[in-house]
Amino acid sequence: MVGLVIVSHSAALAQGVKELAEQMTRGQGQIAVAGGIDDPENPIGTDAFKVQAAIESVFSEDGVLVLMDLGSALLSAEMALEFLEPAQQEKVKLCAAPIVEGAVAAAVQASIGSTLEQVMHEAMGALSAKMDQLSPAMGVPPGSDMTRLPGSNPDADSPCPAEPPGDTVQITITILNRMGLHARPAANFVKTAGRFQSNITVAKGEKTANAKSINQVATLGAGHNDSIVVKATGPDARAALDAIQVLAEDKFGDKEDNIDIPQSSEAPPASAPQKNADGILTGIPASPGIAIGPVAHYTSRMPEVTATLIENGDVEWEKFQGSLDQAKQDLDLLKNQAARQIGADQAAIFDAQQMFLDDPALLDGVKDQVINRKINAESAWSNAIEAMADEYRRLEDPYLRERAADVIDVGRRVLRHLLGEALPGLDFLHPSIVFAFELTPSDTARLNPEKVLAFCTEQGGATSHSAIVAKALGIPAVVGLPQGLGDVPEGTVVALDGTNGQVWPRPTQVQLTELQSRRDRWISRQNALKAQALQPAVTKGKDAKTIEVAANIGGPFDTGVALDYGADGVGLFRTEFLFLGRSQAPTEEEQLAAYAEVAAAMGKQPLVIRTLDVGGDKFIPYLDMAPEENPFLGLRGIRFCLEHPEVFKPQLRAILKASHGHNIKIMFPMISSQPEFCKAKAVLNEVKQELTDAEIPFDDTIEVGLMIEVPSAVAVADQLAEEADFFSIGSNDLTQYVMGADRGNRKVSHLTNALHPAVLRMVSQTAAAARQAGIWVGMCGELAGNPLVTPVLVGMGLDELSMNAPAIPDVKKAVGNVSMSEAREMAQAVINLTSPQQVLDYLNSKYKN
Ligand code: PEP
Ligand code: MG
């Protein structure tokens, strides 16, 4: 039977409530009290140790519900919970119900053998009868706001928020996704639902979720082939369901092939984790490959949080929101970095994390605790995160269960900002095998494949996002190992086989020799695969054309991956990454070192360095960047640099110095007219002159080009081509400016689609102007990395395509599969279509043929 604990400042009150409740249940029930403190002079107060003792006295596997009066009683109850063993903590719930009515209702419910959840639910509803009965006497209609518990928000956790006027319509959908409605498809579902005003719910069996809550949707546990019912009520209900239906047919926009589910033959051993007689550890194979090297330990745990009562809930809430914003900015950066390293599809896992930070199911509860219960934000947030992670852990589907790690990951990030704690470093001096209790997805995305030979953890599963990221980075990994990794001394040479999920913490010489030869065979297989992607991309047929397929990078760190994937050069070096995450601008020398390092890695291959592109959504606190009402239309890219020669000139000097003996090209972002381009070139010429005067060598014939990102640049592309050596089309910005839709605003994401014929026409016009003037033209926005569109871009006359490195092999293959005449035909066809969907359908039909 569920036990009850009554916590009150007054021993007499606690005892009185107990007596009342026992009278209702005729003495059946397990009720303990923790009232007052042991100070005869001043007996009013609460004591966490007393609460702990009371909980333990009525504890059973069925659980304990704790009700408390006010103020420090909450704190004592929370502290008592922390004193309990973790196994007990899971079975104790603190309940915000009113102490008298709640205790009576809970006691009755417990006495009939109900579960802890049912008892709590009953206690929480204990005031409603009283409120409804007294509402006429209070002069308010039943059910109005006045008759709600202070601080309770009827919509906070409700799957069905108050309904806007309009019809209710519903559809039934079968989940086609192999992995069910897990975080990424759920995120797309919530994004789509969020575009509509109507209330939308989604139900699987008995369980109903608010379709605008990522956590509620993901924790529905909807698996492959399950049916869900989506209901919408409101002015745009029909349109909402139509959009959801289309999304569901597209498997909620999830490219599932990215996820390897272990098949039965390669499934982890049933008894994993395991340690056999030879001391070999067996865990879950997470990313294939063999590694041998010294151990480097890494520790990152949820920061310690103490529950305290705060004075001003509004101030605390504001502080919390500041930390949420910082965490969102981190995730933006991380997503950009991950997209460059492992591809945009994989990086979308951080989209889902970002959505957790907007989820009403998570935030409303925290807000209530902070503003109404005056609990400190750290504690309110960590409780909410743990509760949400628990929801995921309880799901049947193992893939969905592993999403708990994402909730913890993002929760930890916010907590660190709240507490002002820095992330632990992941910079290892020598190539090492990382041993950790756990690595979150964002930890894994920060690993440098050159310094991390492999990693193994005690936590995690084969389909955790950490495993997915590790595979994309090509880092062998074993997860879910037995406890005790921490006991292996730092620097010990160990071996790991990520394909079989085995780790040798103390390998013998014989084992090392055998593993080394297996590693050599594995590496030569990998090299053979990569060699295919190293070939140039040439269209088929007699008028064959070679297309340069290059990589987008953010710094020296990315060149290894770019070359591995077969990049023919770098088509976009986003130099702003050198400026981010610091407290002052990199000096000219620091920049020179970075450019020279990239140039050395690229050898004679072309390297297009884009000058600083800040503004818009890239705000750098230490630069003199005034807040703007419309930053995307403000002092962005070249506009900022022309206003700030103290930033622009050192960068140009560093690029020019690095250009000596290399194939560097300079590219200006956000150019909107010929005079603006000429102004930027004039500054470059000044710097060239200074270097010449100082007898510092540089490439005097360095090519200078610009990004085509705004419609005006397309309109005057012929004029720009007179002055430029090349164009590179920034399809990301070009799309947002052509469509008049902010590229970061989810509500208009249906408009920021680079496949829109309006955008494709702009690409075609730019290419025609470049061809006319005899200069080369490339593309470095996301569209360039979509192999479905490759024939169209080639057919329009693009000479170079630059993208996230992992997309290179597929794009090279797509170039080789098309002839120039077919490509031109496709380019002509798409610009006469009317919508991105038509373009997509056309390209898919071509692909099938
Ligand atoms: C673009 O706009 O397409 C582009 C490549 O630049 P960024 O994404 O860095 O703005
Ligand atoms: Mg851009």
mmCIF file of N, CA and C in Angstrom, residues 109 129 292 302 348 473 541 636 638 793:
data_model
loop_
_atom_site.group_PDB
_atom_site.id
_atom_site.type_symbol
_atom_site.label_atom_id
_atom_site.label_comp_id
_atom_site.label_asym_id
_atom_site.label_seq_id
_atom_site.Cartn_x
_atom_site.Cartn_y
_atom_site.Cartn_z
ATOM 1 N N GLN A 109 -7.677 6.916 -1.206
ATOM 2 C CA GLN A 109 -7.255 6.262 -2.452
ATOM 3 C C GLN A 109 -6.210 5.181 -2.173
ATOM 4 N N ALA A 129 -13.909 19.790 -5.672
ATOM 5 C CA ALA A 129 -15.302 19.698 -5.212
ATOM 6 C C ALA A 129 -15.628 20.899 -4.330
ATOM 7 N N ILE A 292 44.074 0.954 -30.758
ATOM 8 C CA ILE A 292 45.003 0.588 -29.683
ATOM 9 C C ILE A 292 45.664 1.887 -29.238
ATOM 10 N N MET A 302 26.175 15.520 -14.125
ATOM 11 C CA MET A 302 25.211 16.583 -13.864
ATOM 12 C C MET A 302 25.743 17.400 -12.679
ATOM 13 N N ALA A 348 20.964 17.366 -37.125
ATOM 14 C CA ALA A 348 19.587 17.702 -36.750
ATOM 15 C C ALA A 348 19.221 17.165 -35.371
ATOM 16 N N LEU A 473 31.595 10.416 -37.312
ATOM 17 C CA LEU A 473 32.963 10.931 -37.204
ATOM 18 C C LEU A 473 33.996 9.856 -37.505
ATOM 19 N N GLY A 541 29.389 11.016 -70.698
ATOM 20 C CA GLY A 541 29.126 11.363 -72.100
ATOM 21 C C GLY A 541 30.244 12.139 -72.743
ATOM 22 N N ARG A 636 25.640 43.755 -41.691
ATOM 23 C CA ARG A 636 26.021 42.353 -41.734
ATOM 24 C C ARG A 636 27.108 42.146 -42.773
ATOM 25 N N ILE A 638 29.934 42.154 -45.293
ATOM 26 C CA ILE A 638 30.871 43.173 -45.775
ATOM 27 C C ILE A 638 30.511 44.562 -45.244
ATOM 28 N N LEU A 793 22.024 21.903 -60.866
ATOM 29 C CA LEU A 793 23.055 22.940 -60.678
ATOM 30 C C LEU A 793 24.122 22.828 -61.763
#
